[in-house]
mmCIF file with all atom_site columns, C-alpha atoms in Angstrom:
data_model
loop_
_atom_site.group_PDB
_atom_site.id
_atom_site.type_symbol
_atom_site.label_atom_id
_atom_site.label_alt_id
_atom_site.label_comp_id
_atom_site.label_asym_id
_atom_site.label_entity_id
_atom_site.label_seq_id
_atom_site.pdbx_PDB_ins_code
_atom_site.Cartn_x
_atom_site.Cartn_y
_atom_site.Cartn_z
_atom_site.occupancy
_atom_site.B_iso_or_equiv
_atom_site.pdbx_formal_charge
_atom_site.auth_seq_id
_atom_site.auth_comp_id
_atom_site.auth_asym_id
_atom_site.auth_atom_id
_atom_site.pdbx_PDB_model_num
ATOM 1   C CA . GLN A 1 1   ? -22.260 34.001 -148.333 1.00 94.00 ? 511 GLN A CA 1
ATOM 2   C CA . VAL A 1 2   ? -19.854 33.203 -146.004 1.00 96.00 ? 512 VAL A CA 1
ATOM 3   C CA . ARG A 1 3   ? -19.741 35.101 -142.420 1.00 97.00 ? 513 ARG A CA 1
ATOM 4   C CA . LEU A 1 4   ? -17.552 34.407 -139.715 1.00 98.00 ? 514 LEU A CA 1
ATOM 5   C CA . VAL A 1 5   ? -18.665 36.790 -136.641 1.00 97.00 ? 515 VAL A CA 1
ATOM 6   C CA . GLU A 1 6   ? -16.337 37.251 -133.501 1.00 97.00 ? 516 GLU A CA 1
ATOM 7   C CA . SER A 1 7   ? -17.789 38.357 -129.850 1.00 96.00 ? 517 SER A CA 1
ATOM 8   C CA . GLY A 1 8   ? -16.277 38.313 -126.459 1.00 97.00 ? 518 GLY A CA 1
ATOM 9   C CA . GLY A 1 9   ? -13.116 40.639 -126.807 1.00 96.00 ? 519 GLY A CA 1
ATOM 10  C CA . GLY A 1 10  ? -12.397 43.245 -124.066 1.00 97.00 ? 520 GLY A CA 1
ATOM 11  C CA . LEU A 1 11  ? -10.081 44.453 -121.661 1.00 98.00 ? 521 LEU A CA 1
ATOM 12  C CA . VAL A 1 12  ? -8.936  42.389 -118.547 1.00 98.00 ? 522 VAL A CA 1
ATOM 13  C CA . GLN A 1 13  ? -6.078  42.292 -115.984 1.00 98.00 ? 523 GLN A CA 1
ATOM 14  C CA . ALA A 1 14  ? -3.399  40.347 -116.514 1.00 98.00 ? 524 ALA A CA 1
ATOM 15  C CA . GLY A 1 15  ? -3.944  36.894 -115.028 1.00 98.00 ? 525 GLY A CA 1
ATOM 16  C CA . GLY A 1 16  ? -7.592  37.472 -115.983 1.00 98.00 ? 526 GLY A CA 1
ATOM 17  C CA . SER A 1 17  ? -9.678  35.071 -118.533 1.00 98.00 ? 527 SER A CA 1
ATOM 18  C CA . LEU A 1 18  ? -11.591 35.649 -121.602 1.00 98.00 ? 528 LEU A CA 1
ATOM 19  C CA . THR A 1 19  ? -13.534 33.754 -123.808 1.00 98.00 ? 529 THR A CA 1
ATOM 20  C CA . LEU A 1 20  ? -13.767 34.340 -127.310 1.00 98.00 ? 530 LEU A CA 1
ATOM 21  C CA . SER A 1 21  ? -16.814 32.925 -129.759 1.00 98.00 ? 531 SER A CA 1
ATOM 22  C CA . CYS A 1 22  ? -17.143 33.075 -133.597 1.00 98.00 ? 532 CYS A CA 1
ATOM 23  C CA . ALA A 1 23  ? -20.380 32.302 -135.044 1.00 98.00 ? 533 ALA A CA 1
ATOM 24  C CA . ALA A 1 24  ? -20.089 31.003 -138.750 1.00 98.00 ? 534 ALA A CA 1
ATOM 25  C CA . SER A 1 25  ? -22.714 30.805 -141.256 1.00 97.00 ? 535 SER A CA 1
ATOM 26  C CA . GLY A 1 26  ? -22.770 30.164 -145.029 1.00 96.00 ? 536 GLY A CA 1
ATOM 27  C CA . LEU A 1 27  ? -20.437 26.973 -145.335 1.00 94.00 ? 537 LEU A CA 1
ATOM 28  C CA . THR A 1 28  ? -20.445 23.683 -144.172 1.00 94.00 ? 538 THR A CA 1
ATOM 29  C CA . PHE A 1 29  ? -19.059 24.352 -141.020 1.00 96.00 ? 539 PHE A CA 1
ATOM 30  C CA . SER A 1 30  ? -17.995 20.698 -139.960 1.00 96.00 ? 540 SER A CA 1
ATOM 31  C CA . THR A 1 31  ? -15.782 20.190 -142.685 1.00 95.00 ? 541 THR A CA 1
ATOM 32  C CA . TYR A 1 32  ? -13.463 23.300 -142.328 1.00 97.00 ? 542 TYR A CA 1
ATOM 33  C CA . VAL A 1 33  ? -10.435 23.525 -140.199 1.00 97.00 ? 543 VAL A CA 1
ATOM 34  C CA . MET A 1 34  ? -11.275 26.581 -137.806 1.00 98.00 ? 544 MET A CA 1
ATOM 35  C CA . GLY A 1 35  ? -8.282  28.852 -136.369 1.00 98.00 ? 545 GLY A CA 1
ATOM 36  C CA . TRP A 1 36  ? -7.867  31.741 -134.255 1.00 98.00 ? 546 TRP A CA 1
ATOM 37  C CA . PHE A 1 37  ? -5.367  34.106 -135.498 1.00 98.00 ? 547 PHE A CA 1
ATOM 38  C CA . ARG A 1 38  ? -4.295  37.301 -133.489 1.00 98.00 ? 548 ARG A CA 1
ATOM 39  C CA . GLN A 1 39  ? -2.201  40.533 -134.660 1.00 98.00 ? 549 GLN A CA 1
ATOM 40  C CA . ALA A 1 40  ? -0.547  42.912 -132.380 1.00 96.00 ? 550 ALA A CA 1
ATOM 41  C CA . PRO A 1 41  ? 0.440   46.438 -133.682 1.00 92.00 ? 551 PRO A CA 1
ATOM 42  C CA . GLY A 1 42  ? 3.479   46.439 -135.401 1.00 94.00 ? 552 GLY A CA 1
ATOM 43  C CA . LYS A 1 43  ? 3.439   42.756 -135.566 1.00 96.00 ? 553 LYS A CA 1
ATOM 44  C CA . GLN A 1 44  ? 2.766   40.050 -137.996 1.00 97.00 ? 554 GLN A CA 1
ATOM 45  C CA . ARG A 1 45  ? -0.523  38.077 -137.737 1.00 97.00 ? 555 ARG A CA 1
ATOM 46  C CA . GLU A 1 46  ? -0.084  34.593 -136.463 1.00 97.00 ? 556 GLU A CA 1
ATOM 47  C CA . LEU A 1 47  ? -1.858  31.614 -135.900 1.00 98.00 ? 557 LEU A CA 1
ATOM 48  C CA . VAL A 1 48  ? -2.814  31.021 -131.900 1.00 98.00 ? 558 VAL A CA 1
ATOM 49  C CA . ALA A 1 49  ? -4.652  27.793 -132.363 1.00 98.00 ? 559 ALA A CA 1
ATOM 50  C CA . SER A 1 50  ? -6.602  25.720 -134.661 1.00 98.00 ? 560 SER A CA 1
ATOM 51  C CA . ILE A 1 51  ? -9.021  22.621 -134.225 1.00 98.00 ? 561 ILE A CA 1
ATOM 52  C CA . SER A 1 52  ? -9.880  20.654 -137.229 1.00 96.00 ? 562 SER A CA 1
ATOM 53  C CA . SER A 1 53  ? -13.085 19.239 -138.376 1.00 93.00 ? 563 SER A CA 1
ATOM 54  C CA . ALA A 1 54  ? -12.359 15.609 -136.209 1.00 93.00 ? 564 ALA A CA 1
ATOM 55  C CA . GLY A 1 55  ? -11.632 17.836 -133.383 1.00 95.00 ? 565 GLY A CA 1
ATOM 56  C CA . ASN A 1 56  ? -7.583  17.769 -133.414 1.00 97.00 ? 566 ASN A CA 1
ATOM 57  C CA . THR A 1 57  ? -6.090  20.752 -131.923 1.00 98.00 ? 567 THR A CA 1
ATOM 58  C CA . ASN A 1 58  ? -2.769  22.562 -132.554 1.00 97.00 ? 568 ASN A CA 1
ATOM 59  C CA . TYR A 1 59  ? -1.613  25.684 -130.386 1.00 98.00 ? 569 TYR A CA 1
ATOM 60  C CA . ALA A 1 60  ? 1.336   28.442 -130.547 1.00 98.00 ? 570 ALA A CA 1
ATOM 61  C CA . ASP A 1 61  ? 3.878   27.841 -128.443 1.00 98.00 ? 571 ASP A CA 1
ATOM 62  C CA . SER A 1 62  ? 3.560   30.902 -126.592 1.00 97.00 ? 572 SER A CA 1
ATOM 63  C CA . VAL A 1 63  ? -0.309  29.658 -125.611 1.00 98.00 ? 573 VAL A CA 1
ATOM 64  C CA . LYS A 1 64  ? -0.152  26.297 -124.672 1.00 98.00 ? 574 LYS A CA 1
ATOM 65  C CA . GLY A 1 65  ? -1.382  25.364 -121.298 1.00 98.00 ? 575 GLY A CA 1
ATOM 66  C CA . ARG A 1 66  ? -3.222  28.691 -121.343 1.00 98.00 ? 576 ARG A CA 1
ATOM 67  C CA . PHE A 1 67  ? -5.581  28.792 -124.265 1.00 98.00 ? 577 PHE A CA 1
ATOM 68  C CA . SER A 1 68  ? -8.127  26.405 -125.200 1.00 98.00 ? 578 SER A CA 1
ATOM 69  C CA . ILE A 1 69  ? -10.012 25.703 -128.269 1.00 98.00 ? 579 ILE A CA 1
ATOM 70  C CA . SER A 1 70  ? -13.272 24.145 -129.271 1.00 98.00 ? 580 SER A CA 1
ATOM 71  C CA . ARG A 1 71  ? -16.318 23.848 -131.658 1.00 98.00 ? 581 ARG A CA 1
ATOM 72  C CA . ASN A 1 72  ? -19.714 22.927 -131.937 1.00 98.00 ? 582 ASN A CA 1
ATOM 73  C CA . ASN A 1 73  ? -20.579 21.827 -135.351 1.00 97.00 ? 583 ASN A CA 1
ATOM 74  C CA . ALA A 1 74  ? -24.355 21.669 -134.357 1.00 97.00 ? 584 ALA A CA 1
ATOM 75  C CA . LYS A 1 75  ? -24.140 25.470 -133.254 1.00 97.00 ? 585 LYS A CA 1
ATOM 76  C CA . LYS A 1 76  ? -21.387 26.222 -135.789 1.00 98.00 ? 586 LYS A CA 1
ATOM 77  C CA . THR A 1 77  ? -19.342 28.065 -133.458 1.00 98.00 ? 587 THR A CA 1
ATOM 78  C CA . VAL A 1 78  ? -15.928 28.004 -132.460 1.00 98.00 ? 588 VAL A CA 1
ATOM 79  C CA . GLU A 1 79  ? -14.502 29.068 -129.065 1.00 98.00 ? 589 GLU A CA 1
ATOM 80  C CA . LEU A 1 80  ? -11.276 30.156 -127.578 1.00 98.00 ? 590 LEU A CA 1
ATOM 81  C CA . GLN A 1 81  ? -10.933 29.842 -124.159 1.00 98.00 ? 591 GLN A CA 1
ATOM 82  C CA . MET A 1 82  ? -8.024  32.202 -122.626 1.00 98.00 ? 592 MET A CA 1
ATOM 83  C CA . ASN A 1 83  ? -6.723  31.940 -119.104 1.00 98.00 ? 593 ASN A CA 1
ATOM 84  C CA . SER A 1 84  ? -4.172  33.286 -117.358 1.00 98.00 ? 594 SER A CA 1
ATOM 85  C CA . LEU A 1 85  ? -3.963  36.150 -119.771 1.00 98.00 ? 595 LEU A CA 1
ATOM 86  C CA . LYS A 1 86  ? -0.650  38.095 -120.227 1.00 98.00 ? 596 LYS A CA 1
ATOM 87  C CA . PRO A 1 87  ? -0.021  41.895 -121.203 1.00 97.00 ? 597 PRO A CA 1
ATOM 88  C CA . GLU A 1 88  ? 1.717   40.273 -124.516 1.00 96.00 ? 598 GLU A CA 1
ATOM 89  C CA . ASP A 1 89  ? -1.537  38.547 -125.413 1.00 98.00 ? 599 ASP A CA 1
ATOM 90  C CA . THR A 1 90  ? -3.316  42.088 -126.113 1.00 98.00 ? 600 THR A CA 1
ATOM 91  C CA . ALA A 1 91  ? -4.067  41.898 -129.971 1.00 98.00 ? 601 ALA A CA 1
ATOM 92  C CA . VAL A 1 92  ? -6.724  41.815 -132.208 1.00 98.00 ? 602 VAL A CA 1
ATOM 93  C CA . TYR A 1 93  ? -7.989  38.272 -132.502 1.00 98.00 ? 603 TYR A CA 1
ATOM 94  C CA . TYR A 1 94  ? -9.643  36.832 -135.798 1.00 98.00 ? 604 TYR A CA 1
ATOM 95  C CA . CYS A 1 95  ? -11.799 33.812 -136.403 1.00 98.00 ? 605 CYS A CA 1
ATOM 96  C CA . ALA A 1 96  ? -10.688 31.889 -139.547 1.00 98.00 ? 606 ALA A CA 1
ATOM 97  C CA . ALA A 1 97  ? -12.163 29.079 -141.741 1.00 98.00 ? 607 ALA A CA 1
ATOM 98  C CA . ARG A 1 98  ? -9.852  26.834 -143.612 1.00 96.00 ? 608 ARG A CA 1
ATOM 99  C CA . GLY A 1 99  ? -11.502 24.262 -146.438 1.00 92.00 ? 609 GLY A CA 1
ATOM 100 C CA . SER A 1 100 ? -9.793  20.326 -145.691 1.00 78.00 ? 610 SER A CA 1
ATOM 101 C CA . ILE A 1 101 ? -7.680  20.473 -148.629 1.00 84.00 ? 611 ILE A CA 1
ATOM 102 C CA . SER A 1 102 ? -6.953  24.199 -148.582 1.00 82.00 ? 612 SER A CA 1
ATOM 103 C CA . LEU A 1 103 ? -3.575  25.362 -148.020 1.00 83.00 ? 613 LEU A CA 1
ATOM 104 C CA . GLY A 1 104 ? -4.438  28.607 -146.370 1.00 93.00 ? 614 GLY A CA 1
ATOM 105 C CA . TYR A 1 105 ? -7.518  30.228 -144.725 1.00 96.00 ? 615 TYR A CA 1
ATOM 106 C CA . ASN A 1 106 ? -10.405 31.103 -147.170 1.00 91.00 ? 616 ASN A CA 1
ATOM 107 C CA . TYR A 1 107 ? -12.468 32.962 -144.667 1.00 97.00 ? 617 TYR A CA 1
ATOM 108 C CA . TRP A 1 108 ? -12.026 35.676 -141.913 1.00 98.00 ? 618 TRP A CA 1
ATOM 109 C CA . GLY A 1 109 ? -13.712 37.425 -139.425 1.00 98.00 ? 619 GLY A CA 1
ATOM 110 C CA . GLN A 1 110 ? -13.923 40.971 -138.677 1.00 97.00 ? 620 GLN A CA 1
ATOM 111 C CA . GLY A 1 111 ? -11.699 40.598 -135.519 1.00 97.00 ? 621 GLY A CA 1
ATOM 112 C CA . THR A 1 112 ? -12.435 41.279 -131.847 1.00 97.00 ? 622 THR A CA 1
ATOM 113 C CA . GLN A 1 113 ? -9.885  43.363 -129.766 1.00 98.00 ? 623 GLN A CA 1
ATOM 114 C CA . VAL A 1 114 ? -8.334  41.946 -126.473 1.00 98.00 ? 624 VAL A CA 1
ATOM 115 C CA . THR A 1 115 ? -6.345  43.887 -124.335 1.00 98.00 ? 625 THR A CA 1
ATOM 116 C CA . VAL A 1 116 ? -4.447  42.937 -121.300 1.00 98.00 ? 626 VAL A CA 1
ATOM 117 C CA . SER A 1 117 ? -3.881  45.406 -118.653 1.00 97.00 ? 627 SER A CA 1
ATOM 118 C CA . SER A 1 118 ? -0.783  44.878 -116.306 1.00 93.00 ? 628 SER A CA 1
#
């Protein structure tokens, strides 16, 4: 059974930092593309950042230069370092895994709330 468990969300003031972590189990972690998504109230879920099995990263324009995604294949974890947080970063953040030949993300975590106060 595949499980993705996020942690690290919380309340932070604008300009602050948070690090989200996702622990994976039940899958060959090193072969999966890992992504962080977010969904704010009334908005569609959006891809924030992704990292391939080789460590190649992609970011949404809205977070470039502020967020950093990384992975540790030995520990089966993926992190999202979020700096210079803005109120518009407030959302539920989800960790997700996509098989290397899959078009979409196959597995999802339960989500963790990030709230940025102004």
